[in-house]
Each structure stands twice: as C-alpha cells, then as structure tokens.
Short mmCIF file of C-alpha atoms in Angstrom, two decimals:
data_model
loop_
_atom_site.label_atom_id
_atom_site.label_comp_id
_atom_site.label_asym_id
_atom_site.label_seq_id
_atom_site.Cartn_x
_atom_site.Cartn_y
_atom_site.Cartn_z
CA UNK A 1167 -29.07 -17.04 11.98
CA UNK A 1168 -25.62 -18.46 12.61
CA UNK A 1169 -23.00 -18.10 9.92
CA UNK A 1170 -22.40 -21.16 7.74
CA UNK A 1171 -19.13 -22.24 6.14
CA UNK A 1172 -18.36 -20.18 3.01
CA UNK A 1173 -21.01 -17.59 3.75
CA UNK A 1174 -20.20 -13.99 2.82
CA UNK A 1175 -17.92 -15.00 -0.02
CA UNK A 1176 -18.15 -11.45 -1.35
CA UNK A 1177 -16.45 -10.20 1.85
CA UNK A 1178 -13.66 -12.73 1.35
CA UNK A 1179 -13.22 -11.55 -2.26
CA UNK A 1180 -13.17 -7.87 -1.23
CA UNK A 1181 -10.71 -8.72 1.54
CA UNK A 1182 -8.41 -10.40 -0.97
CA UNK A 1183 -8.41 -7.28 -3.16
CA UNK A 1184 -7.65 -4.87 -0.35
CA UNK A 1185 -5.11 -7.20 1.26
CA UNK A 1186 -3.29 -7.19 -2.07
CA UNK A 1187 -3.42 -3.38 -2.17
CA UNK A 1188 -2.22 -3.17 1.43
CA UNK A 1189 0.69 -5.53 0.73
CA UNK A 1190 1.43 -3.55 -2.44
CA UNK A 1191 1.57 -0.40 -0.31
CA UNK A 1192 3.89 -2.15 2.16
CA UNK A 1193 6.24 -2.93 -0.71
CA UNK A 1194 6.10 0.64 -2.01
CA UNK A 1195 6.57 2.14 1.45
CA UNK A 1196 7.93 -0.10 4.21
CA UNK A 1197 10.09 -2.37 2.05
CA UNK A 1198 11.26 0.65 0.09
CA UNK A 1199 12.43 2.43 3.23
CA UNK A 1200 14.17 -0.78 4.34
CA UNK A 1201 16.32 -0.62 1.17
CA UNK A 1202 16.54 3.18 0.98
CA UNK A 1203 19.97 3.43 2.61
CA UNK A 1204 21.43 0.67 0.39
CA UNK A 1205 20.13 2.16 -2.85
CA UNK A 1206 20.80 5.71 -1.65
CA UNK A 1207 24.45 4.95 -0.91
CA UNK A 1208 24.87 3.26 -4.30
CA UNK A 1209 25.78 -0.14 -2.84
CA UNK A 1210 22.97 -1.89 -4.71
CA UNK A 1211 20.56 -0.95 -7.50
CA UNK A 1212 16.79 -0.98 -7.24
CA UNK A 1213 16.69 -4.14 -9.37
CA UNK A 1214 19.10 -5.88 -6.97
CA UNK A 1215 17.00 -4.70 -4.02
CA UNK A 1216 13.97 -6.35 -5.61
CA UNK A 1217 15.82 -9.67 -6.00
CA UNK A 1218 16.94 -9.56 -2.35
CA UNK A 1219 13.40 -8.73 -1.23
CA UNK A 1220 11.93 -11.71 -3.11
CA UNK A 1221 13.90 -14.17 -0.99
CA UNK A 1222 14.61 -12.39 2.30
CA UNK A 1223 11.14 -10.94 2.91
CA UNK A 1224 9.52 -14.34 2.45
CA UNK A 1225 12.20 -16.05 4.55
CA UNK A 1226 11.72 -13.62 7.42
CA UNK A 1227 7.94 -13.96 7.26
CA UNK A 1228 8.03 -17.76 7.22
CA UNK A 1229 10.76 -18.29 9.83
CA UNK A 1230 10.10 -15.46 12.30
CA UNK A 1231 6.71 -13.94 11.50
CA UNK A 1232 4.37 -16.07 13.61
CA UNK A 1233 4.23 -13.96 16.78
CA UNK A 1234 3.47 -10.61 15.16
CA UNK A 1235 0.90 -12.19 12.83
CA UNK A 1236 -0.98 -13.47 15.87
CA UNK A 1237 -0.85 -9.98 17.44
CA UNK A 1238 -2.35 -8.35 14.36
CA UNK A 1239 -4.93 -11.16 13.94
CA UNK A 1240 -6.34 -11.16 17.43
CA UNK A 1241 -4.28 -9.04 19.78
CA UNK A 1242 -5.83 -5.64 19.03
CA UNK A 1243 -9.63 -6.03 19.12
CA UNK A 1244 -11.63 -7.76 21.85
CA UNK A 1245 -12.37 -10.98 19.99
CA UNK A 1246 -14.73 -12.08 22.79
CA UNK A 1247 -17.14 -9.41 21.57
CA UNK A 1248 -17.49 -11.31 18.31
CA UNK A 1249 -18.48 -14.63 19.88
CA UNK A 1250 -21.45 -16.03 18.02
CA UNK A 1251 -21.06 -13.56 15.16
CA UNK A 1252 -17.70 -14.18 13.48
CA UNK A 1253 -18.96 -12.54 10.29
CA UNK A 1254 -18.79 -9.17 12.11
CA UNK A 1255 -15.10 -9.77 12.85
CA UNK A 1256 -14.69 -10.68 9.18
CA UNK A 1257 -16.25 -7.34 8.20
CA UNK A 1258 -14.04 -5.55 10.76
CA UNK A 1259 -10.89 -6.93 9.14
CA UNK A 1260 -12.10 -6.11 5.62
CA UNK A 1261 -12.76 -2.49 6.64
CA UNK A 1262 -9.37 -2.39 8.38
CA UNK A 1263 -7.64 -3.42 5.15
CA UNK A 1264 -9.59 -0.71 3.30
CA UNK A 1265 -8.51 1.99 5.72
CA UNK A 1266 -4.88 0.86 5.90
CA UNK A 1267 -4.37 0.39 2.16
CA UNK A 1268 -6.03 3.72 1.30
CA UNK A 1269 -3.73 5.74 3.56
CA UNK A 1270 -0.52 3.84 2.79
CA UNK A 1271 -1.02 4.12 -0.99
CA UNK A 1272 -1.79 7.84 -0.69
CA UNK A 1273 1.34 8.43 1.42
CA UNK A 1274 3.47 6.39 -1.01
CA UNK A 1275 2.27 8.49 -3.94
CA UNK A 1276 3.60 11.56 -2.10
CA UNK A 1277 6.92 9.90 -1.23
CA UNK A 1278 6.03 10.05 2.48
CA UNK A 1279 7.50 7.15 4.51
CA UNK A 1280 4.79 6.16 6.97
CA UNK A 1281 4.36 3.20 9.26
CA UNK A 1282 2.22 0.44 7.82
CA UNK A 1283 2.11 -0.97 11.35
CA UNK A 1284 0.53 2.30 12.51
CA UNK A 1285 -1.87 2.14 9.60
CA UNK A 1286 -3.18 -1.40 10.19
CA UNK A 1287 -3.31 -1.02 13.99
CA UNK A 1288 -5.19 2.28 13.64
CA UNK A 1289 -7.51 0.80 11.03
CA UNK A 1290 -8.37 -2.25 13.17
CA UNK A 1291 -8.97 0.03 16.16
CA UNK A 1292 -11.21 2.31 14.09
CA UNK A 1293 -13.38 -0.58 12.88
CA UNK A 1294 -13.44 -2.14 16.37
CA UNK A 1295 -14.59 1.12 17.95
CA UNK A 1296 -17.24 1.56 15.24
CA UNK A 1297 -18.52 -1.94 16.06
CA UNK A 1298 -18.55 -1.97 19.87
CA UNK A 1299 -17.29 1.42 21.05
CA UNK A 1300 -14.19 1.79 23.21
CA UNK A 1301 -14.80 -1.64 24.73
CA UNK A 1302 -14.12 -3.23 21.32
CA UNK A 1303 -10.36 -2.63 21.59
CA UNK A 1304 -7.72 -4.24 23.81
CA UNK A 1305 -6.18 -1.04 25.14
CA UNK A 1306 -3.45 -2.84 27.11
CA UNK A 1307 -2.06 -4.19 23.85
CA UNK A 1308 -2.36 -0.78 22.22
CA UNK A 1309 -0.37 0.85 25.04
CA UNK A 1310 2.44 -1.65 24.57
CA UNK A 1311 2.47 -1.00 20.82
CA UNK A 1312 2.51 2.79 21.32
CA UNK A 1313 5.43 2.41 23.73
CA UNK A 1314 7.31 0.43 21.10
CA UNK A 1315 6.80 3.27 18.61
CA UNK A 1316 8.77 5.55 20.92
CA UNK A 1317 11.39 3.01 21.90
CA UNK A 1318 12.16 1.63 18.43
CA UNK A 1319 13.53 4.80 16.73
CA UNK A 1320 15.54 5.70 19.84
CA UNK A 1321 16.93 2.18 20.20
CA UNK A 1322 17.77 1.94 16.50
CA UNK A 1323 19.42 5.37 16.64
CA UNK A 1324 21.60 4.42 19.60
CA UNK A 1325 22.69 1.11 18.06
CA UNK A 1326 23.36 2.84 14.74
CA UNK A 1327 25.48 5.52 16.43
CA UNK A 1328 27.56 2.81 18.14
CA UNK A 1329 28.18 0.97 14.85
CA UNK A 1330 29.03 4.08 12.84
CA UNK A 1331 31.15 5.84 15.47
CA UNK A 1332 33.16 2.65 16.01
CA UNK A 1333 33.74 2.36 12.26
CA UNK A 1334 34.53 6.07 12.00
CA UNK A 1335 37.16 6.14 14.76
CA UNK A 1336 38.70 2.72 14.14
CA UNK A 1337 38.70 2.73 10.32
CA UNK A 1338 37.57 5.84 8.43
CA UNK A 1339 39.55 8.62 10.12
CA UNK A 1340 42.96 7.03 9.58
CA UNK A 1341 45.32 7.52 6.65
CA UNK A 1342 45.50 3.75 6.14
CA UNK A 1343 41.70 3.41 6.29
CA UNK A 1344 41.64 0.93 3.40
CA UNK A 1345 44.01 -1.48 5.18
CA UNK A 1346 42.04 -1.10 8.39
CA UNK A 1347 38.83 -1.72 6.45
CA UNK A 1348 40.22 -4.97 5.05
CA UNK A 1349 40.80 -6.13 8.63
CA UNK A 1350 37.35 -5.01 9.80
CA UNK A 1351 35.31 -6.47 6.92
CA UNK A 1352 35.61 -10.16 7.95
CA UNK A 1353 34.73 -9.23 11.54
CA UNK A 1354 31.63 -7.29 10.43
CA UNK A 1355 30.49 -10.19 8.26
CA UNK A 1356 30.98 -12.61 11.14
CA UNK A 1357 29.06 -10.41 13.58
CA UNK A 1358 26.19 -9.88 11.13
CA UNK A 1359 25.74 -13.59 10.43
CA UNK A 1360 26.13 -14.53 14.10
CA UNK A 1361 23.30 -12.21 15.11
CA UNK A 1362 21.01 -13.35 12.31
CA UNK A 1363 21.54 -17.08 12.91
CA UNK A 1364 21.02 -16.59 16.64
CA UNK A 1365 17.65 -14.92 16.11
CA UNK A 1366 16.48 -17.54 13.63
CA UNK A 1367 17.19 -20.33 16.12
CA UNK A 1368 16.31 -18.43 19.32
CA UNK A 1369 12.94 -17.28 18.08
CA UNK A 1370 12.34 -20.55 16.29
CA UNK A 1371 10.95 -21.42 12.90
CA UNK A 1372 7.43 -22.88 12.98
CA UNK A 1373 8.67 -26.44 12.47
CA UNK A 1374 11.97 -26.17 14.32
CA UNK A 1375 12.61 -28.29 17.41
CA UNK A 1376 15.45 -25.97 18.46
CA UNK A 1377 13.11 -23.17 19.56
CA UNK A 1378 12.50 -24.98 22.85
CA UNK A 1379 16.19 -25.72 23.46
CA UNK A 1380 18.29 -24.00 26.11
CA UNK A 1381 19.91 -20.66 25.31
CA UNK A 1382 23.35 -22.25 25.03
CA UNK A 1383 22.48 -24.18 21.87
CA UNK A 1384 21.50 -21.20 19.68
CA UNK A 1385 24.43 -19.19 21.04
CA UNK A 1386 26.89 -21.99 20.25
CA UNK A 1387 25.52 -22.60 16.75
CA UNK A 1388 25.46 -18.88 15.96
CA UNK A 1389 29.06 -18.38 17.14
CA UNK A 1390 30.17 -21.39 15.11
CA UNK A 1391 28.54 -20.05 11.95
CA UNK A 1392 29.99 -16.59 12.61
CA UNK A 1393 33.49 -18.04 13.05
CA UNK A 1394 33.25 -19.97 9.78
CA UNK A 1395 32.02 -16.87 7.94
CA UNK A 1396 34.87 -14.83 9.44
CA UNK A 1397 37.47 -17.34 8.24
CA UNK A 1398 35.98 -17.50 4.74
CA UNK A 1399 35.92 -13.71 4.47
CA UNK A 1400 39.49 -13.44 5.74
CA UNK A 1401 40.94 -15.91 3.25
CA UNK A 1402 38.67 -15.31 0.24
CA UNK A 1403 36.66 -12.06 0.39
CA UNK A 1404 39.50 -9.95 1.78
CA UNK A 1405 42.03 -10.68 -1.02
CA UNK A 1406 39.21 -10.45 -3.59
CA UNK A 1407 38.31 -6.92 -2.46
CA UNK A 1408 41.94 -5.82 -2.32
CA UNK A 1409 42.62 -6.98 -5.86
CA UNK A 1410 39.36 -5.68 -7.31
CA UNK A 1411 39.30 -2.25 -5.62
CA UNK A 1412 42.89 -1.30 -4.79
CA UNK A 1413 44.68 -3.14 -7.62
CA UNK A 1414 41.82 -2.53 -10.08
CA UNK A 1415 41.91 -6.06 -11.47
CA UNK A 1416 39.18 -7.29 -13.78
CA UNK A 1417 37.67 -9.80 -11.34
CA UNK A 1418 34.09 -11.06 -11.63
CA UNK A 1419 31.86 -11.72 -8.64
CA UNK A 1420 32.25 -15.51 -8.90
CA UNK A 1421 36.05 -15.26 -8.57
CA UNK A 1422 35.58 -14.61 -4.86
CA UNK A 1423 34.99 -18.33 -4.28
CA UNK A 1424 38.44 -19.34 -5.56
CA UNK A 1425 40.37 -16.07 -5.71
CA UNK A 1426 43.64 -17.51 -4.25
CA UNK A 1427 43.91 -19.64 -7.40
CA UNK A 1428 43.11 -16.85 -9.88
CA UNK A 1429 46.07 -15.26 -11.63
CA UNK A 1430 46.39 -11.54 -12.13
CA UNK A 1431 43.71 -10.19 -14.48
CA UNK A 1432 44.57 -6.83 -16.01
CA UNK A 1433 41.67 -4.62 -16.98
CA UNK A 1434 41.48 -4.08 -20.73
CA UNK A 1435 42.39 -0.54 -21.82
CA UNK A 1436 39.64 1.33 -23.65
CA UNK A 1437 40.63 3.24 -26.79
CA UNK A 1438 39.03 6.70 -26.49
CA UNK A 1439 38.92 7.20 -30.25
CA UNK A 1440 37.25 3.82 -30.76
CA UNK A 1441 34.79 4.63 -27.99
CA UNK A 1442 33.82 7.92 -29.68
CA UNK A 1443 33.45 6.12 -32.99
CA UNK A 1444 31.09 3.59 -31.42
CA UNK A 1445 29.03 6.38 -29.91
CA UNK A 1446 28.77 8.08 -33.28
CA UNK A 1447 27.69 4.88 -34.93
CA UNK A 1448 25.05 4.42 -32.26
CA UNK A 1449 23.53 7.82 -32.97
CA UNK A 1450 25.01 9.66 -29.99
CA UNK A 1451 26.49 13.13 -30.32
CA UNK A 1452 29.63 14.41 -28.64
CA UNK A 1453 27.72 15.57 -25.57
CA UNK A 1454 26.13 12.17 -24.97
CA UNK A 1455 22.68 12.97 -26.37
CA UNK A 1456 20.93 10.54 -28.68
CA UNK A 1457 19.66 11.63 -32.09
CA UNK A 1458 15.94 12.54 -31.53
CA UNK A 1459 14.96 10.98 -34.86
CA UNK A 1460 16.52 7.66 -33.81
CA UNK A 1461 14.74 7.83 -30.44
CA UNK A 1462 11.40 8.39 -32.20
CA UNK A 1463 12.16 5.56 -34.61
CA UNK A 1464 12.99 3.23 -31.75
CA UNK A 1465 9.83 4.18 -29.88
CA UNK A 1466 7.74 3.67 -32.96
CA UNK A 1467 9.12 0.16 -33.43
CA UNK A 1468 8.38 -1.06 -29.91
CA UNK A 1469 6.26 -4.19 -29.82
CA UNK A 1470 3.34 -4.63 -27.42
CA UNK A 1471 5.50 -6.74 -25.11
CA UNK A 1472 8.26 -4.11 -25.13
CA UNK A 1473 5.78 -1.36 -24.32
CA UNK A 1474 4.35 -3.44 -21.46
CA UNK A 1475 7.86 -4.13 -20.16
CA UNK A 1476 8.72 -0.43 -20.34
CA UNK A 1477 5.66 0.49 -18.26
CA UNK A 1478 5.97 -2.41 -15.80
CA UNK A 1479 9.64 -1.75 -15.04
CA UNK A 1480 9.44 2.05 -15.14
CA UNK A 1481 10.09 2.18 -11.39
CA UNK A 1482 13.57 0.72 -11.89
CA UNK A 1483 14.68 3.60 -14.13
CA UNK A 1484 14.10 6.43 -11.66
CA UNK A 1485 17.11 8.16 -10.14
CA UNK A 1486 16.46 8.62 -6.42
CA UNK A 1487 19.43 11.02 -6.21
CA UNK A 1488 17.73 13.53 -8.50
CA UNK A 1489 15.59 16.52 -7.45
CA UNK A 1490 17.79 17.61 -4.54
CA UNK A 1491 16.60 20.74 -2.77
CA UNK A 1492 18.58 23.43 -0.96
CA UNK A 1493 18.04 21.80 2.43
CA UNK A 1494 19.28 18.46 1.13
CA UNK A 1495 22.35 20.02 -0.50
CA UNK A 1496 23.13 21.86 2.75
CA UNK A 1497 22.91 18.63 4.78
CA UNK A 1498 25.14 16.79 2.29
CA UNK A 1499 27.75 19.57 2.27
CA UNK A 1500 28.09 19.44 6.06
CA UNK A 1501 28.71 15.70 6.18
CA UNK A 1502 32.32 14.54 6.24
CA UNK A 1503 33.31 12.43 3.21
CA UNK A 1504 35.81 9.60 3.59
CA UNK A 1505 38.15 7.67 1.30
CA UNK A 1506 36.12 6.39 -1.70
CA UNK A 1507 38.01 3.09 -1.88
CA UNK A 1508 37.30 2.39 1.78
CA UNK A 1509 33.64 3.19 1.24
CA UNK A 1510 33.61 0.72 -1.67
CA UNK A 1511 34.85 -1.96 0.73
CA UNK A 1512 31.78 -1.53 2.87
CA UNK A 1513 29.45 -1.73 -0.13
CA UNK A 1514 29.95 -5.50 -0.01
CA UNK A 1515 29.07 -5.60 3.69
CA UNK A 1516 26.03 -3.46 3.03
CA UNK A 1517 24.66 -6.08 0.64
CA UNK A 1518 24.65 -8.50 3.59
CA UNK A 1519 23.14 -5.92 5.95
CA UNK A 1520 20.46 -5.18 3.30
CA UNK A 1521 19.57 -8.90 3.29
CA UNK A 1522 19.58 -8.81 7.10
CA UNK A 1523 17.22 -5.81 7.18
CA UNK A 1524 14.90 -7.32 4.59
CA UNK A 1525 14.79 -10.57 6.56
CA UNK A 1526 13.97 -8.66 9.75
CA UNK A 1527 11.31 -6.61 7.95
CA UNK A 1528 9.65 -9.77 6.69
CA UNK A 1529 9.60 -11.19 10.22
CA UNK A 1530 7.65 -8.22 11.52
CA UNK A 1531 5.80 -6.15 8.92
CA UNK A 1532 4.43 -8.85 6.63
CA UNK A 1533 1.84 -9.45 9.37
CA UNK A 1534 0.34 -6.05 8.60
CA UNK A 1535 -1.29 -7.36 5.42
CA UNK A 1536 -1.58 -11.11 5.92
CA UNK A 1537 -2.80 -11.00 9.54
CA UNK A 1538 -6.23 -9.54 8.70
CA UNK A 1539 -6.46 -11.65 5.53
CA UNK A 1540 -5.67 -14.82 7.52
CA UNK A 1541 -8.52 -13.93 9.90
CA UNK A 1542 -10.92 -13.31 7.01
CA UNK A 1543 -10.01 -16.58 5.31
CA UNK A 1544 -10.26 -18.65 8.50
CA UNK A 1545 -13.72 -17.28 9.34
CA UNK A 1546 -14.93 -17.80 5.77
CA UNK A 1547 -13.58 -21.36 5.70
CA UNK A 1548 -14.65 -22.42 9.22
CA UNK A 1549 -17.51 -20.09 10.25
CA UNK A 1550 -15.60 -19.48 13.51
CA UNK A 1551 -12.51 -17.64 14.76
CA UNK A 1552 -9.23 -18.93 16.19
CA UNK A 1553 -6.38 -16.45 16.71
CA UNK A 1554 -3.88 -19.32 17.08
CA UNK A 1555 -4.70 -20.87 13.69
CA UNK A 1556 -1.60 -21.16 11.43
CA UNK A 1557 -1.32 -18.83 8.46
CA UNK A 1558 -1.73 -20.78 5.18
CA UNK A 1559 1.34 -20.78 2.95
CA UNK A 1560 -0.66 -19.44 0.00
CA UNK A 1561 -1.42 -16.28 1.99
CA UNK A 1562 2.31 -15.77 2.64
CA UNK A 1563 3.01 -16.17 -1.08
CA UNK A 1564 0.08 -13.90 -1.98
CA UNK A 1565 1.41 -11.16 0.29
CA UNK A 1566 4.98 -11.66 -0.88
CA UNK A 1567 4.08 -11.21 -4.55
CA UNK A 1568 2.13 -8.02 -3.82
CA UNK A 1569 5.00 -6.64 -1.71
CA UNK A 1570 7.52 -7.27 -4.50
CA UNK A 1571 5.26 -5.59 -7.07
CA UNK A 1572 4.92 -2.54 -4.83
CA UNK A 1573 8.68 -2.24 -4.45
CA UNK A 1574 9.21 -2.78 -8.18
CA UNK A 1575 6.75 -0.19 -9.48
CA UNK A 1576 6.46 2.46 -6.76
CA UNK A 1577 9.28 2.04 -4.25
CA UNK A 1578 11.44 4.80 -5.72
CA UNK A 1579 9.19 7.50 -4.23
CA UNK A 1580 9.97 6.66 -0.60
CA UNK A 1581 13.57 5.63 -1.32
CA UNK A 1582 14.26 9.14 -2.52
CA UNK A 1583 13.21 10.56 0.86
CA UNK A 1584 15.09 8.23 3.21
CA UNK A 1585 18.01 7.38 0.93
CA UNK A 1586 18.86 10.89 -0.18
CA UNK A 1587 16.91 13.80 1.31
CA UNK A 1588 17.34 13.51 5.09
CA UNK A 1589 21.15 13.22 5.21
CA UNK A 1590 24.19 12.18 3.18
CA UNK A 1591 24.36 8.42 2.77
CA UNK A 1592 27.43 6.30 2.01
CA UNK A 1593 28.09 2.53 2.31
CA UNK A 1594 29.54 2.79 5.84
CA UNK A 1595 26.62 4.94 6.94
CA UNK A 1596 24.07 2.70 5.23
CA UNK A 1597 25.59 -0.43 6.72
CA UNK A 1598 25.38 1.03 10.24
CA UNK A 1599 21.76 2.12 9.76
CA UNK A 1600 20.69 -1.26 8.40
CA UNK A 1601 22.42 -3.29 11.10
CA UNK A 1602 20.83 -1.13 13.82
CA UNK A 1603 17.40 -1.39 12.20
CA UNK A 1604 17.51 -5.16 11.78
CA UNK A 1605 18.75 -5.80 15.33
CA UNK A 1606 16.01 -3.57 16.78
CA UNK A 1607 13.27 -5.16 14.66
CA UNK A 1608 14.32 -8.74 15.39
CA UNK A 1609 14.56 -8.05 19.13
CA UNK A 1610 11.10 -6.50 19.23
CA UNK A 1611 9.74 -9.24 16.96
CA UNK A 1612 10.96 -11.78 19.51
CA UNK A 1613 8.99 -9.86 22.15
CA UNK A 1614 5.87 -9.99 19.89
CA UNK A 1615 5.85 -6.19 19.54
CA UNK A 1616 4.82 -5.17 15.99
CA UNK A 1617 7.25 -2.24 15.80
CA UNK A 1618 7.55 -0.13 12.70
CA UNK A 1619 10.54 -0.58 10.41
CA UNK A 1620 9.86 2.99 9.26
CA UNK A 1621 10.50 4.30 12.77
CA UNK A 1622 13.62 2.18 13.14
CA UNK A 1623 15.23 3.14 9.82
CA UNK A 1624 14.30 6.81 10.27
CA UNK A 1625 15.77 6.86 13.78
CA UNK A 1626 18.93 5.21 12.47
CA UNK A 1627 19.14 7.64 9.52
CA UNK A 1628 18.76 10.61 11.87
CA UNK A 1629 21.52 9.20 14.07
CA UNK A 1630 23.77 8.89 11.01
CA UNK A 1631 23.21 12.56 10.23
CA UNK A 1632 24.05 13.63 13.77
CA UNK A 1633 27.25 11.53 13.71
CA UNK A 1634 28.39 12.65 10.24
CA UNK A 1635 30.58 15.50 11.47
CA UNK A 1636 28.25 18.44 10.99
CA UNK A 1637 25.98 17.75 13.95
CA UNK A 1638 22.52 19.22 13.49
CA UNK A 1639 23.63 20.84 10.22
CA UNK A 1640 24.08 17.40 8.62
CA UNK A 1641 20.33 16.75 8.81
CA UNK A 1642 17.56 18.06 6.57
CA UNK A 1643 15.19 19.00 9.38
CA UNK A 1644 12.41 20.02 7.03
CA UNK A 1645 12.23 16.54 5.49
CA UNK A 1646 12.56 14.95 8.93
CA UNK A 1647 9.66 16.99 10.34
CA UNK A 1648 7.48 16.00 7.37
CA UNK A 1649 8.22 12.34 8.17
CA UNK A 1650 7.35 12.91 11.85
CA UNK A 1651 4.11 14.58 10.80
CA UNK A 1652 3.23 11.53 8.74
CA UNK A 1653 3.77 9.32 11.79
CA UNK A 1654 1.26 11.37 13.82
CA UNK A 1655 -1.39 11.46 11.08
CA UNK A 1656 -1.19 7.80 10.05
CA UNK A 1657 -3.01 6.11 12.92
CA UNK A 1658 -6.04 8.45 13.08
CA UNK A 1659 -6.28 8.74 9.27
CA UNK A 1660 -6.43 4.96 8.75
CA UNK A 1661 -8.72 4.58 11.77
CA UNK A 1662 -11.22 7.17 10.55
CA UNK A 1663 -11.45 5.63 7.06
CA UNK A 1664 -11.85 2.13 8.49
CA UNK A 1665 -14.41 3.20 11.12
CA UNK A 1666 -16.49 5.13 8.59
CA UNK A 1667 -16.50 2.18 6.20
CA UNK A 1668 -17.64 -0.19 8.96
CA UNK A 1669 -20.35 2.18 10.16
CA UNK A 1670 -21.57 2.72 6.60
CA UNK A 1671 -21.91 -1.01 5.98
CA UNK A 1672 -23.06 -2.25 9.41
CA UNK A 1673 -25.49 0.59 10.21
CA UNK A 1674 -27.10 0.87 6.77
CA UNK A 1675 -30.76 -0.13 6.22
CA UNK A 1676 -31.31 -3.71 5.08
CA UNK A 1677 -33.79 -5.06 2.54
CA UNK A 1678 -36.56 -7.07 4.09
#
C-alpha cells in the first residue's frame, strides 16, 4: 500500500525529538568548539558567545547553508532505492538522527570535541547499509567527504600559521608592538569584512539575484565594504582603543561611534578602605570568602524562578580555565607571551572573527541536524521525496533554538578542551585560529563539501601551538591524541547505533 500524506506521524514526532537532541548536541559540541578560542583567550565571555551565536549561526544557515543541506538530505544515500517507498527513507533519517544525537551527546558529556558532520554522515550510512546493503550508499560522495576531512584541518592549520606568523613578526615581537598593533587593527578588520561579504555574495543567498552575477561584482562590492570598514576603524576604533587601553580612560563601548568628540574621561579612583568596608558590610571576610551563614540564608530565600534560573544558566558560571593538568601547564609554560596591552588590542578583532567563525559554522554544520529533519518533514507532508525542496524557515528556527540551548547549558565542557588544554591561547592566537577556520569552512561550503568545523578549529589550534615559540613542546599531545581518537571513533559509532536501530525496527515481526 502506497504511503498517504501525513502517514507515520509518529515517525515525524520521533524525528522532531531526536533532531532537537542532535541540534542540542551540535550547540554543546560544534558551536562550543567554534567559540573555544575566543572564550579561552578571554576576549569574550560565554554569555557573549551565546548572543553572537543566536544571530550569526542563523544568518550563516539562512544565507549560505543551502548546498550542504542538500548534500546531507540526499547526497549520501542512494535515494533511487527508496522510489515507491518514501516511508523507508523517512525511517532511515529518523534512525540516523538517533545514532548521531546519541554519540554527540555522549562525547559532549566527556568534553570530547567530535565532528557532528562525521556523526550524521556515519549515521545515515549505517541506516542506509542496514536498509539496502552497500548499494544503499553513494560511495563517490562519501569519498569526497572523507577527503575533505583530511584537507580541512591541514588547510586551516596552514592559513592559521600564515595569519599568526605575520602578526608575530610584524607586530608582536617589536618593542613598539602596541603602536604597530594600532596600525594593523584597521587592516585586519577590513580584510575580515571583505572576505565575509565576498562569500555572502559569491555563494549567494537563496533570494539574491547577485549569485548569478559575474565574479567582478562580488569582488568590487566586497572591496568597497572592506575599504569603508578600514576607514571607520582608522578614524574611530583606533583612537578609541588607544585611549581606553593605553591611556586607561573610562570610555564605554558606545563612545567608539563618536570618540573624536568625546573629551578626556578620567577613571574614578577607588578608595581601598571604602572598598574593604563595603566588602565587610556585604558579609565578605578579608580573604574574599562569603559568610557561610549568609550564603545558606540566601539559598534558602531563593524563589522558584530564581532556582530555575540558577539551574538553566549554570553553564555560564563554569570556568573553562580551571582543572589544568601537568601536560597543559607544560604546554602553556613553553609558549611565548607577548605585551598584554597589545593582546588586548586584538581582543576587539577577535570579537569580529568570532562572529565570522559562527557565521561560517552556521553555513555548514546546521545542515547536520536540519537536513534529515527536512527530509522527514517533506516525506510526511507530501508522501514523496525531493532532495531539492527548500528547507522551511520553521525548521531553521527550530534547529537554531536547540543549538543555542546546547551552547548555553553544556558548551563549557568542550570549550575547556579546545580553549585551554591543547595549547596556550591569547587574543592574537585566537583571532588567527578563527580567521583560518572560517575561511576554510566557507570555501568548502561553497564547494558543497560538508567539512567539519571541529577538524578546522583543531587543526588551527594545533598550528597555533607549533608557532607559539616552543615548537612541539607548546602542544599538549595527550589531549590532542584524545581528540584524534574521537575523530576515528565517531563515524563507526554513530553508524552502528543508527544501523542497529533501523534493523531492529524494519526487520522486526509485524502484527497481522
């Protein structure tokens, strides 16, 4: 009997649940490792990373995510095998989401940064093989994806090394590094925005007429935007940073937009005696510890809403710099440290590169969760399959909310590994790693290769360690080998879970 529209609603409902869990795992793992270098270097807080992710992840998915979503939806299994029985493809995608989400959530709980691209590709392959054997998978597409797994960390590492070594030799190693940094900052901002605008236009938003234009148009627009950004940074951001960091003026973030017209703002002196008095009145002893009785009183007076808020936002209170081991300390000690004021300059650039990386991540990895769900929904709603069907906006929003929740509540686990344990991270290092990662991801996204942001950021982080002055000694090889081990295990682990689930459901006895 042929499938009718809205048959197998229970499969659609189960698919929704596991798509949410898979997207939640992406937030806790892939999005977390995208922001690990920014949070690890201290340029932004976890709460600020969440705010950036809310806008940039969705923007990248909507503007640049179409090609990789189509690859995940129909570019892995042989969809011709499902002709006449789309409900089997629906079941395949549900089992794939089960296998992927199970492994990604387990890895996230252990703080292991794994590839969610590996997980979903392996899970779809596992279910496809369980359904039709080896013929159920498009192996040509798989070979291209596997090749990209090797190329992406190497490419990101090379680009990262170029960025960081240029910054190191031109800016950081000089006695006047702060002055050199003030000259370099506008140029870095201009380059970052030029590249991002070029990719948005060159790859083409779904409704953009510019995606079919000649190459000269996106290049010209991107260079124009980059030039305007450079001029704004030179005349506004540059004096703002000088006055706020070097002159230690009490400038707020909004002063950057009209800083030439802002008079000198001296920072108010803090009276040490008054400060100690305030601490004493607040129930804090001389060593900075709160009175236990006051803590218990405060906890006892928490309302239900306050208790819920404390649990919901617990992930924002974790310190990813804590729990350093001997190997981590050794890697940090062998990395050369540069002028703190110069590093603070690049914290502002790293905020932009963090947005850039998040945008690139959304363009590529959001397909991991919404691709299978889009297939499930289309089959349920049409009783047929079309790999070229557009992804409904509600599915993008659904995935975006789950991703943000994963980052909010569980992202600190993976951030601790990539932002702290592998090598020493500072704003200049983090900026270089993020720029390299985003350029690599956007390039591969343009080629419709669903590369892993985990591989890219790990390759860039490893390159940072090797270029930090201590060579191999600046890397925590134990942590790095654990990450590599997770890469190898991910695809078969997700595939086995998915294949077993499909076989259990499809090959089970049926009631007459």
